[in-house]
Amino acid sequence: MLRIGLTGGMGAGKSTVARALAEHGAVIIDSDLIAREVVAPGTPGLAALVEAFGADILAADGSLDRPALAAKAFRDDESRATLNSITHPLVGQRTAELLAAAAPDAIVVQDVPLLVENNMAPFVNLVLVVDAATETRLRRLVEFRGVAEDDARARIAAQATDEQRYAAADVLLDNNGAAGAVAAEVARLWEQRLVPFEANMRAGIAVRPEFALVEARPEWAAQAQRLIARLRVAAGAAAVRVDHIGATAVPGLPAPDVLELQVTVADQAAADGIREALAGAGFPQLPRSAGEAAPGAGTADTKQQVHGTADPGRPVVVYLRVAGSPDQEFALACRDWLRAEEPARVEYADMVRAAAKKAEGVGGDDAWAEFTVVRESWLSATSQQVRDWRAEHPEHNAAP
């Protein structure tokens, strides 16, 4: 199934987006709702809260007085940690049960207010962040939920910052506008990205974008880091390291808008062993011919495993390479050389623009092939220069 993480600050409008996704057919797993279930009267969760925070967190009917609990639990970091240590395992157990019950072809949306704070982003296929200005969120909390302003400000301050959420966001949904505006944005996202993503994952199909050279984009680095985190989770202990490689890893260089990532493993058996895990995480294997036509970053090892992505919104090529193999070492060395040497970057930029011109008017994999022939020829011609540079700069050998 496709697992989507939905989050945003208090008052941003997660519930509005969740309802819109549900109307399109998503299975919603609401962490707030689950959090209420696991501390309902008579549950072990409620008993544990009373033991930790006192009987005065109970209402007259024996249910949890949530404002009374919040007044105690959000007063300092230690109290909040105590609350989380009680509720999070219970919420996790119930969430696992609901995931197990979902259909194999479901698009499951996990509405998790603390997704960023709890570092859950690498465990889902895509993160949607609902965004609204702080003052807008405060007004909604005070006017529509009846939260005291001081309490609302304290809760917002205790959550992740906007910058932290932006760093985790694969998709940022702007909910500052008029009611209903975000619903149209959700509809486009559902049709153009989520439905194809799920279908591609289920069929094991990797996205094959049309070739196009673009100028450097500042978001490439953050996008790569999000994907690296997911690859680390999927590969587990088999991954010695995971790196952003190729031109998109070098600030300022033009490149096709396809991120290149390299998973380094100890041996070929380790690479073979994580093939299915990567596919299950949304990174299906590419046929050998497709890998050769995609952007490359090496010297053509006789055997390498190449994966793509099922996500139509963020094309990527993932190389699985054995530590110490020619391609594995060259990919890192070439990236570091280009980062460090301006003349090399200028020469590379001129080369890829010429390669892109050669690919003009050619469609599909043929365009990638035309581009790749020129680029791989240049990389081969500079390979000795790159190796010499790396030998002179051993400090780069362990660089991320």
Coordinates of C-alpha atoms in Angstrom, one line a residue, residues 126-130 168-173 185 189 193 226:
L126 CA 5.4 10.8 1.1
V127 CA 4.9 13.6 3.6
L128 CA 2.2 16.2 3.2
V129 CA 2.5 19.3 5.3
V130 CA -0.5 21.6 5.7
A168 CA 10.3 17.2 6.0
A169 CA 7.6 18.2 3.4
D170 CA 7.5 16.4 0.0
V171 CA 4.3 18.4 -0.6
L172 CA 3.4 21.7 1.0
L173 CA -0.3 22.4 1.0
E185 CA -5.2 21.5 -4.4
L189 CA -2.5 16.0 -5.9
R193 CA 0.5 12.1 -7.9
R226 CA 14.4 13.0 2.4

